[in-house]
Short mmCIF file of the C-alpha atoms (twelve columns), coordinates in Angstrom:
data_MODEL
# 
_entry.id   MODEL 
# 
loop_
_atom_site.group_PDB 
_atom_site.id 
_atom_site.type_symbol 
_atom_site.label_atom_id 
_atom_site.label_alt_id 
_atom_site.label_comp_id 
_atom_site.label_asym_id 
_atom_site.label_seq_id 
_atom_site.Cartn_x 
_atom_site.Cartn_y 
_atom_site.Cartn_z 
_atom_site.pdbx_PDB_model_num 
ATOM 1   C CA . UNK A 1   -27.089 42.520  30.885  1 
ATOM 2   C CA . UNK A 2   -23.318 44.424  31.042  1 
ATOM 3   C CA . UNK A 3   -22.950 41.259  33.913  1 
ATOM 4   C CA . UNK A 4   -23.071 38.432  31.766  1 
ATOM 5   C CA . UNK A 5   -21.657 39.992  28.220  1 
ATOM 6   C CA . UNK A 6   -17.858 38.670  29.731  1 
ATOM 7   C CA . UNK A 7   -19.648 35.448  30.471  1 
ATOM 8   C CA . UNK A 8   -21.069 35.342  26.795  1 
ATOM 9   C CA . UNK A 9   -18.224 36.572  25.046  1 
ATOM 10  C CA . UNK A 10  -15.995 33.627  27.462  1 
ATOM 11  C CA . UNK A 11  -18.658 31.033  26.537  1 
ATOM 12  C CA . UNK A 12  -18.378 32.085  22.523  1 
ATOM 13  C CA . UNK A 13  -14.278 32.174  22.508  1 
ATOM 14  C CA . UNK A 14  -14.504 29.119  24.199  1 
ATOM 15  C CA . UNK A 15  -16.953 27.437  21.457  1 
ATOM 16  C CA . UNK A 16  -15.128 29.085  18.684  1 
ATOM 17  C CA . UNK A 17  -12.049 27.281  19.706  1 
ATOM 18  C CA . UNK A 18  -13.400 23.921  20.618  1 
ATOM 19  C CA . UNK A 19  -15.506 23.833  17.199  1 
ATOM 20  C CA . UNK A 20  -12.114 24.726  15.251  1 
ATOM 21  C CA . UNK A 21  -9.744  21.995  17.153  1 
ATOM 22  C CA . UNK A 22  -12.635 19.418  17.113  1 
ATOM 23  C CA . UNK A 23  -12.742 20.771  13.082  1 
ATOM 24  C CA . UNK A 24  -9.032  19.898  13.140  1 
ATOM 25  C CA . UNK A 25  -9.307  15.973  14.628  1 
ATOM 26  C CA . UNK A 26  -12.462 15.206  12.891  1 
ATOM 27  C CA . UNK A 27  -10.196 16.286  9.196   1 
ATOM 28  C CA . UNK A 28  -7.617  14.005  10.769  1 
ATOM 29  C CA . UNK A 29  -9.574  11.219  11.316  1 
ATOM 30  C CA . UNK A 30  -11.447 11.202  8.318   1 
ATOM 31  C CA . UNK A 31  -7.907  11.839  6.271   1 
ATOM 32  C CA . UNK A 32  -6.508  8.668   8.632   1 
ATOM 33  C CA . UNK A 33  -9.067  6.490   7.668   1 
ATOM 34  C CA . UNK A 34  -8.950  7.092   3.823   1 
ATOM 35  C CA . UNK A 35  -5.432  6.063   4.605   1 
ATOM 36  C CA . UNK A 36  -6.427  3.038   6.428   1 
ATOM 37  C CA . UNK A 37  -8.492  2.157   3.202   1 
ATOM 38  C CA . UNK A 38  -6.282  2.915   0.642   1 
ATOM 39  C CA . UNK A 39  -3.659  0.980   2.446   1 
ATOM 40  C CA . UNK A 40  -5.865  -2.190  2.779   1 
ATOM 41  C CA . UNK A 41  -6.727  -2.136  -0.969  1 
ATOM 42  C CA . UNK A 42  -3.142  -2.302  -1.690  1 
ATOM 43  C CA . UNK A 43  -2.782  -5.846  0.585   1 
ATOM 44  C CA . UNK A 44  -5.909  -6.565  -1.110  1 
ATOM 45  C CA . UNK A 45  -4.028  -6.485  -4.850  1 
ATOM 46  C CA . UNK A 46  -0.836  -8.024  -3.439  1 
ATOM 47  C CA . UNK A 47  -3.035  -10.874 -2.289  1 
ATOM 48  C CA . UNK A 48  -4.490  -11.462 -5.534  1 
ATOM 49  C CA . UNK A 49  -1.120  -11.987 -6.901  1 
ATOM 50  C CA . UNK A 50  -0.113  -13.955 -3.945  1 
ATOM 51  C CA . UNK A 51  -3.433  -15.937 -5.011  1 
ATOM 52  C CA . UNK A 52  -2.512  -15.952 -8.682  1 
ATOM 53  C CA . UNK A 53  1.149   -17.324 -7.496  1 
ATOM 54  C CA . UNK A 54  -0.365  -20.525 -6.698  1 
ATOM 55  C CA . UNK A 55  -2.107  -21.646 -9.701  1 
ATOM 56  C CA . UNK A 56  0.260   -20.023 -12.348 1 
ATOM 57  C CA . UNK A 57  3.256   -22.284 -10.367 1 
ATOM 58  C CA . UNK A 58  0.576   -25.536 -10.660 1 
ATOM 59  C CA . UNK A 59  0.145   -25.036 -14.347 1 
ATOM 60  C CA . UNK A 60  3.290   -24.650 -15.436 1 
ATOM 61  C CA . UNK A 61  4.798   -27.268 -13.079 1 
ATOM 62  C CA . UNK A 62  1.906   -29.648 -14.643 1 
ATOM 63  C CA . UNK A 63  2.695   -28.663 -18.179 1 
ATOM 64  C CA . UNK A 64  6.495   -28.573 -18.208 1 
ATOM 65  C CA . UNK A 65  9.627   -30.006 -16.437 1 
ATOM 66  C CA . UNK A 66  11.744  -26.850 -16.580 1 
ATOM 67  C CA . UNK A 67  14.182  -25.302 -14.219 1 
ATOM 68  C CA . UNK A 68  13.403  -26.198 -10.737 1 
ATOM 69  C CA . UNK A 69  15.405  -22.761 -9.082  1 
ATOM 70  C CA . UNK A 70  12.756  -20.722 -10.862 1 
ATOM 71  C CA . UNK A 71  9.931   -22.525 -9.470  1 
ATOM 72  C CA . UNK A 72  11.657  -22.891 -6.003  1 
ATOM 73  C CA . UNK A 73  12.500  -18.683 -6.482  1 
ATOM 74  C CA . UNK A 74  8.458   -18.161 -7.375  1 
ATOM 75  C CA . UNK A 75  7.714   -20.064 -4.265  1 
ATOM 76  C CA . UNK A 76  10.229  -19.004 -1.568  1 
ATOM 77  C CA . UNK A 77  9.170   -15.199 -2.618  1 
ATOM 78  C CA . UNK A 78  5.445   -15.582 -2.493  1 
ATOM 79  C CA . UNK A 79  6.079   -16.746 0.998   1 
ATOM 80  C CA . UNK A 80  8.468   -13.701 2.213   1 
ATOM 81  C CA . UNK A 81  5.854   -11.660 1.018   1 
ATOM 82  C CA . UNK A 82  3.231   -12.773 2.803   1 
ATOM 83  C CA . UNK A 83  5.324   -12.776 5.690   1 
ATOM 84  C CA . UNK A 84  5.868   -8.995  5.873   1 
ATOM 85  C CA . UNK A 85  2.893   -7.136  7.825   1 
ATOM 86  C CA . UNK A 86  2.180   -3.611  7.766   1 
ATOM 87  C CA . UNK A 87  0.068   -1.462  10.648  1 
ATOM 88  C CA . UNK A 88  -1.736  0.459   8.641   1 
ATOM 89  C CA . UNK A 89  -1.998  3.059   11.650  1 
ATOM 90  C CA . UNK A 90  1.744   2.989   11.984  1 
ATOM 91  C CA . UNK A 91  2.923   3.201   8.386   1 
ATOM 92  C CA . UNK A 92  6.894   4.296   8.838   1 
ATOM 93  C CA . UNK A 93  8.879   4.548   5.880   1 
ATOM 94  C CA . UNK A 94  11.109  1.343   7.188   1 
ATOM 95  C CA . UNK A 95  7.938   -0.755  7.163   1 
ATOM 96  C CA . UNK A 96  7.228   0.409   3.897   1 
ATOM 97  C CA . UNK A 97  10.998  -0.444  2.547   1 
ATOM 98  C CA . UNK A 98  10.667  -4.117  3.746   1 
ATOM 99  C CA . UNK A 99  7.067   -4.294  2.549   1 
ATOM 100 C CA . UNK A 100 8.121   -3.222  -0.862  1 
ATOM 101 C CA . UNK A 101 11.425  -5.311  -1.177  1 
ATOM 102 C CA . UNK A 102 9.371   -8.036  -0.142  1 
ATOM 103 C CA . UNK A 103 7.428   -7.784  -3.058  1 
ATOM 104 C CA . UNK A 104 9.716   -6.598  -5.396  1 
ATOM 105 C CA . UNK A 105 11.290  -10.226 -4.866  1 
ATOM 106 C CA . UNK A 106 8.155   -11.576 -5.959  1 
ATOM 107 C CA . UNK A 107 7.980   -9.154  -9.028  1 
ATOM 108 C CA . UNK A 108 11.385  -9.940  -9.486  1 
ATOM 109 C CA . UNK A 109 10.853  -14.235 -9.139  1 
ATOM 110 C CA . UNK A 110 7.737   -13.799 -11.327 1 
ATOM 111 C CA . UNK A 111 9.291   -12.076 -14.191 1 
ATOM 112 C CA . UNK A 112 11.997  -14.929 -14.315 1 
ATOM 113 C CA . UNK A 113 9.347   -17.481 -14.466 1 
ATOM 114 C CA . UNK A 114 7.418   -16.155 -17.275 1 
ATOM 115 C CA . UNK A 115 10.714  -15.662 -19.338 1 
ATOM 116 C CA . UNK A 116 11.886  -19.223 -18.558 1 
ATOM 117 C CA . UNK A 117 8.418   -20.180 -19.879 1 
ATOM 118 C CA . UNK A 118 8.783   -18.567 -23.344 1 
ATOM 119 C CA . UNK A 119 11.120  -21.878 -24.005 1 
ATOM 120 C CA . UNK A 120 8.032   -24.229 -23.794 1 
ATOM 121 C CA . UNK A 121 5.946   -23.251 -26.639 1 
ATOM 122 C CA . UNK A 122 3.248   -26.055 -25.687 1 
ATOM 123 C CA . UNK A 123 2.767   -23.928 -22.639 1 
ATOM 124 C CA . UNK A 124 2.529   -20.972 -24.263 1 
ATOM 125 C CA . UNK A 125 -0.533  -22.238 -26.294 1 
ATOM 126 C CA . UNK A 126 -1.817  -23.509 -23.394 1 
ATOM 127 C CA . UNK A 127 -5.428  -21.792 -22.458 1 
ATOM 128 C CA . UNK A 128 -5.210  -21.873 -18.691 1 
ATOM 129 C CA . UNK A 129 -1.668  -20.466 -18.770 1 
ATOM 130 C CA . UNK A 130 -2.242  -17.906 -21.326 1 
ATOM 131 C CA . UNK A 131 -5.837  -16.791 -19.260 1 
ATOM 132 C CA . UNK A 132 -3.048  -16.678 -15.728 1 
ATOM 133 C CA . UNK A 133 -0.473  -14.403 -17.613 1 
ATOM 134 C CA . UNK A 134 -3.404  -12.344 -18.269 1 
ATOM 135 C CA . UNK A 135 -4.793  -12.268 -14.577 1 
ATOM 136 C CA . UNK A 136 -1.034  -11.588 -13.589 1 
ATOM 137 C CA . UNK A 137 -0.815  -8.834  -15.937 1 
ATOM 138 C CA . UNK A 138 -4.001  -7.041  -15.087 1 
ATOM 139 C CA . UNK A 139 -2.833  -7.681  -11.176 1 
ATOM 140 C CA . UNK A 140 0.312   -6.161  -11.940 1 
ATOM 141 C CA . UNK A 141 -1.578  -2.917  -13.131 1 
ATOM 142 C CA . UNK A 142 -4.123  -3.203  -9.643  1 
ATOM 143 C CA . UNK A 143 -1.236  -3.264  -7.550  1 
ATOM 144 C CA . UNK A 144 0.359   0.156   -9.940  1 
ATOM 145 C CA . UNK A 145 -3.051  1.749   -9.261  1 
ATOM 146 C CA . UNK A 146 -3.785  0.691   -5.749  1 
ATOM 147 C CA . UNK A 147 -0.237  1.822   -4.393  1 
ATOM 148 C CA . UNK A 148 -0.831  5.202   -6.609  1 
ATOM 149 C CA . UNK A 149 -4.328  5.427   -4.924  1 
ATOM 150 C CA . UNK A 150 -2.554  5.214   -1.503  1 
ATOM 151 C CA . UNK A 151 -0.015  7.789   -1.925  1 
ATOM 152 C CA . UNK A 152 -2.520  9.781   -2.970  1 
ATOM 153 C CA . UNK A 153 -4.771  9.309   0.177   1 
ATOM 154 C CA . UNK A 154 -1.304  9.976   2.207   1 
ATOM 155 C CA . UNK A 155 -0.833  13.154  1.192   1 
ATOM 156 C CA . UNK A 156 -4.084  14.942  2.020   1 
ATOM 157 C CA . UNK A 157 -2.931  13.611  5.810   1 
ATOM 158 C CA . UNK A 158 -0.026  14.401  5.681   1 
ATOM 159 C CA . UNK A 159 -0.337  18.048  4.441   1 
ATOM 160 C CA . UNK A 160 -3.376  18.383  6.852   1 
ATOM 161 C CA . UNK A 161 -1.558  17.526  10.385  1 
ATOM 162 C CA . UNK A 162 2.055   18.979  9.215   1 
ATOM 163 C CA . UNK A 163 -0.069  22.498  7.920   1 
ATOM 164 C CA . UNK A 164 0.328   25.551  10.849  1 
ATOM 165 C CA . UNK A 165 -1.607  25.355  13.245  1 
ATOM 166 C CA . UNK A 166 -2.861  21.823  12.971  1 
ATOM 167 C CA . UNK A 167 0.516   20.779  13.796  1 
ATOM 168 C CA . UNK A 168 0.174   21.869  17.257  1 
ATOM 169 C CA . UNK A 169 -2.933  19.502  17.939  1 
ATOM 170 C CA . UNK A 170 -2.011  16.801  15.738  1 
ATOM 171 C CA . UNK A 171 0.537   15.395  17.638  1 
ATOM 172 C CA . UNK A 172 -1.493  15.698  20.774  1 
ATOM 173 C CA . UNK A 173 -4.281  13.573  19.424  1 
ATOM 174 C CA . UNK A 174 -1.849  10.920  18.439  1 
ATOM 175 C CA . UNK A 175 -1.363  11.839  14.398  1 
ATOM 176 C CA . UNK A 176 1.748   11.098  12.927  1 
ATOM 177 C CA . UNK A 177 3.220   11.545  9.671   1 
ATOM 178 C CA . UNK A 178 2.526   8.430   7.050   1 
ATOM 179 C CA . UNK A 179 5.230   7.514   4.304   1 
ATOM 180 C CA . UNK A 180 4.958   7.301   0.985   1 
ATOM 181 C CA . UNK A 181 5.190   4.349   -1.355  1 
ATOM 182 C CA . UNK A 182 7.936   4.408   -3.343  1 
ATOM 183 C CA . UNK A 183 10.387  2.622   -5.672  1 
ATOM 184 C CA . UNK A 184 12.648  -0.562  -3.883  1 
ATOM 185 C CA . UNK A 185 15.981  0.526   -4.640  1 
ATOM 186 C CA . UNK A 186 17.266  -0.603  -7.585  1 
ATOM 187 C CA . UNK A 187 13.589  -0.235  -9.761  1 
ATOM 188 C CA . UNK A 188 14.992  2.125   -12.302 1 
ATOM 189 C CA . UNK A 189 17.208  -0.732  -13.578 1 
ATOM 190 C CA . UNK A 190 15.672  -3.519  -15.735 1 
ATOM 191 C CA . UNK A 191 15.379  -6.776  -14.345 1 
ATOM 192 C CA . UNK A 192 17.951  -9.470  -15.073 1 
ATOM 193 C CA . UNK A 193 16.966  -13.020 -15.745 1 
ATOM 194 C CA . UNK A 194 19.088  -15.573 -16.131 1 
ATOM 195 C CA . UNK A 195 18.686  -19.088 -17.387 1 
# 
């Protein structure tokens, strides 16, 4: 029996430390793909209001003849937004940046065109356009929670593969940081609209 207790004890180290850095990549991959989905709920939002865009621009085009650069602003930044792609695997904080300025310019375009609106009070009144501000609004406050929802998903990751000792194995199985949503520069100011 005193022949084989090195050969047991070997064997038990040797499970003991694949059980605790499989332990480690399972967390990672598990905390990756919460990522992943909190990340694709956030497109999923942004969509909606890219979706919304559409018919909000339709009705009030069809119920009023106002400025054309608002409309043509509404338009030009729906499409830049849809434009910019994100990896969700790959999620660097320069991504991110353009991401969010992309759709800050929609925010931004949006906010314009509802102000311009509050000079057409037939609009106003109008059902379909009131129900759209509405859907808008509430998309707004999807988009608030979805992007809180990811950061929130990011930094059970991140603290997970940065933490000693995962950090040693995390970078050899391919984990790497994720950023963080945050404000487009310039956010703490009010917006400007001009007529």
């Amino acid at each position: 029996m005193r022949r084989f207790l090195p050969w047991i004890i070997g064997a038990v180290v040797i499970f003991v430390i694949y059980s605790w850095v499989k332990g480690i990549n399972n967390t990672a991959v598990t905390l990756n793909q919460n990522v992943e989905q909190s990340w694709g709920d956030v497109q999923t939002a942004y969509q909606r209001r890219n979706d919304l865009i559409g018919n909000l621009v339709n009705t009030v085009k069809g119920a009023a003849d106002f400025e054309k650069s608002t409309l043509t602003a509404v338009i030009e930044a729906r499409s830049k937004a849809t434009s910019v792609n994100v990896d969700p695997a790959n999620i660097t904080p320069e991504q991110l940046a353009e991401f969010n300025k992309a759709q800050s310019g929609v925010s931004s375009a949006l906010s314009r065109l509802l102000v311009t609106v509050e000079a057409y009070p037939e609009l106003k009144a109008n059902q379909n356009f009131l129900k759209l501000q509405d859907e808008l609004a509430s998309t707004e406050n999807q988009i608030l929670t979805a992007r809180t929802r990811f950061n929130e998903a990011v930094k059970p990751y991140n603290s997970h593969i940065k933490t000693f000792p995962n950090s040693l194995f995390a970078g050899l199985f391919g984990f790497k940081e994720k950023a963080y949503f945050t404000s487009v520069e310039g956010a703490d100011k009010p917006v400007e609209v001009k007529f």
